[in-house]
XYZ file of C-alpha atoms in Angstrom:
188
model
C -0.403 -37.884 43.037
C -2.401 -35.679 40.836
C -4.592 -33.033 43.161
C -8.195 -33.435 42.379
C -10.130 -30.638 40.638
C -12.319 -28.444 42.733
C -16.277 -27.970 42.327
C -17.385 -24.352 43.329
C -21.182 -23.774 43.216
C -22.281 -20.465 43.378
C -26.175 -19.387 43.616
C -28.439 -16.166 44.108
C -30.756 -17.469 46.905
C -33.666 -15.553 48.930
C -34.174 -15.616 52.522
C -36.753 -18.272 51.821
C -34.381 -20.593 49.796
C -35.594 -19.684 46.340
C -33.146 -19.711 43.506
C -35.454 -19.979 40.686
C -35.700 -16.761 38.375
C -33.520 -14.304 40.056
C -33.870 -12.207 37.174
C -37.364 -11.163 38.834
C -35.900 -10.658 42.554
C -32.170 -9.952 42.279
C -31.192 -7.206 40.611
C -32.595 -4.339 43.180
C -29.740 -5.642 45.397
C -27.125 -5.962 42.689
C -24.167 -3.426 43.191
C -20.278 -3.154 42.560
C -19.482 -5.048 45.737
C -21.699 -8.115 44.408
C -20.472 -7.744 40.721
C -16.982 -7.746 41.826
C -17.817 -10.927 44.260
C -19.402 -12.497 41.309
C -16.773 -11.889 38.803
C -14.011 -13.159 41.638
C -15.728 -16.340 41.875
C -16.318 -16.897 38.148
C -13.100 -15.726 36.704
C -11.222 -18.194 39.343
C -13.070 -20.976 37.419
C -11.418 -22.802 34.502
C -14.365 -24.294 33.400
C -18.094 -24.010 33.628
C -20.414 -26.868 34.759
C -24.164 -26.096 34.006
C -27.358 -27.712 33.144
C -29.506 -27.561 30.175
C -31.989 -24.686 31.343
C -28.638 -22.337 32.507
C -27.019 -23.434 29.345
C -29.798 -22.255 27.221
C -30.188 -19.074 29.026
C -26.464 -18.215 28.927
C -26.104 -19.135 24.932
C -28.656 -16.930 24.513
C -27.539 -14.323 26.497
C -24.066 -13.873 25.672
C -23.087 -12.485 22.261
C -20.206 -14.391 20.470
C -16.738 -13.148 21.207
C -16.245 -11.932 17.796
C -19.416 -10.013 17.769
C -17.671 -6.893 19.034
C -14.648 -4.994 18.352
C -13.123 -5.207 21.552
C -15.318 -7.585 23.631
C -15.386 -6.830 27.538
C -13.354 -9.175 29.776
C -16.981 -10.900 30.999
C -17.948 -11.671 27.523
C -14.747 -13.226 26.561
C -14.740 -15.276 29.759
C -18.344 -16.765 29.103
C -17.455 -17.448 25.517
C -13.837 -18.716 25.865
C -14.255 -20.909 28.996
C -14.811 -24.717 28.434
C -18.377 -25.548 29.257
C -19.528 -29.102 30.599
C -23.144 -29.228 29.883
C -25.165 -31.700 31.688
C -28.335 -32.655 29.802
C -30.157 -35.986 28.645
C -32.573 -33.807 26.410
C -30.034 -32.002 24.200
C -28.524 -33.607 21.379
C -25.927 -31.289 20.907
C -24.532 -28.097 22.333
C -23.503 -25.117 19.450
C -22.317 -22.704 22.297
C -18.619 -21.744 21.741
C -16.203 -24.398 24.138
C -19.148 -26.315 24.969
C -18.991 -30.148 25.690
C -22.130 -32.056 26.248
C -22.466 -34.705 29.059
C -25.252 -37.355 28.668
C -26.141 -40.486 30.638
C -25.079 -40.820 34.160
C -23.589 -36.990 34.767
C -22.650 -38.079 38.498
C -20.252 -40.763 37.169
C -18.809 -38.498 34.261
C -18.373 -35.453 36.669
C -16.607 -37.757 39.324
C -14.003 -38.728 36.535
C -13.784 -35.179 35.180
C -13.399 -34.020 39.014
C -10.239 -36.622 39.801
C -8.407 -35.515 36.517
C -6.043 -32.786 36.408
C -7.179 -29.260 36.329
C -8.373 -26.327 38.262
C -11.670 -25.041 39.723
C -15.037 -25.929 37.843
C -17.563 -23.599 38.744
C -21.268 -24.167 38.811
C -23.733 -21.240 38.336
C -27.655 -21.730 38.646
C -28.302 -25.279 37.407
C -30.040 -25.649 40.591
C -30.831 -29.717 39.822
C -27.642 -30.057 39.142
C -26.390 -28.571 42.098
C -28.737 -30.566 44.398
C -27.295 -33.846 42.697
C -23.495 -32.705 42.858
C -24.262 -31.857 46.943
C -25.907 -35.205 47.373
C -23.181 -37.094 45.436
C -20.648 -35.362 47.855
C -18.952 -33.595 45.022
C -19.417 -30.104 45.933
C -15.972 -28.429 47.347
C -17.479 -25.250 48.285
C -21.119 -23.675 48.282
C -21.187 -20.118 47.717
C -24.554 -18.506 48.258
C -25.459 -14.762 47.657
C -28.275 -14.680 50.204
C -30.702 -11.649 49.251
C -32.550 -9.749 51.701
C -36.087 -10.898 50.354
C -38.699 -13.513 51.022
C -39.900 -14.545 47.397
C -42.356 -16.878 48.645
C -42.736 -19.443 45.642
C -40.436 -20.956 43.338
C -37.806 -23.609 43.315
C -35.604 -24.068 46.490
C -32.240 -24.733 46.503
C -32.782 -27.497 49.263
C -35.398 -30.069 48.920
C -38.042 -30.834 51.445
C -36.990 -34.464 50.715
C -33.013 -33.899 50.492
C -30.177 -35.610 52.142
C -28.864 -34.032 55.392
C -25.491 -32.002 54.458
C -23.429 -30.686 57.244
C -21.690 -27.653 56.296
C -18.967 -25.415 57.606
C -19.101 -21.639 56.960
C -15.636 -20.708 55.880
C -16.156 -17.155 54.884
C -18.905 -14.387 55.116
C -19.524 -10.755 53.893
C -22.365 -8.275 54.300
C -23.112 -6.269 51.191
C -24.345 -2.631 51.682
C -27.628 -3.743 49.972
C -28.096 -6.355 52.706
C -26.909 -9.192 50.827
C -24.871 -11.749 52.410
C -21.881 -13.526 50.812
C -21.478 -16.759 52.535
C -18.947 -19.600 51.529
C -19.518 -23.083 53.044
C -17.443 -26.104 52.631
C -18.599 -30.025 53.916
C -18.248 -29.930 57.379
C -15.902 -32.983 57.545
C -13.357 -31.001 54.920
């Protein structure tokens, strides 16, 4: 029997659950510790699964691999790693190594997850993460909980969301007060 792929979702999140626009509140808490943790999670992924908004932001932010004489490890990872982009509004995806998933994303992702391969990492993409959690497709939820109350913005867990029993399997406190928490489904 072929083992199923694992989906690992990672989010920057405030104490009040906000995940929207981390560029507005996250950076004062970023340090080498967090950078190493983020890189460890990302680099363990064989593929990225992202929604349209995250795709558009990432595609605009990361220079082409060939645009620098010696691109750094992160640039190479972001450009060379296969990207599965979930969108019903995009017609094409131009960023290197990107594949568009249209239609019933949960059905398609379930098929992909059942196939051979390694870890599929999800970053940002809150609407997608919510849908994956509700469908029981997330194997690990990694939250970098920042010691700030943002007050307004899109929250990871919607008021009307399903009950999701989780089990804490790892935790670490960074010098900046950020908590690095890893959860798995409680029945895992």
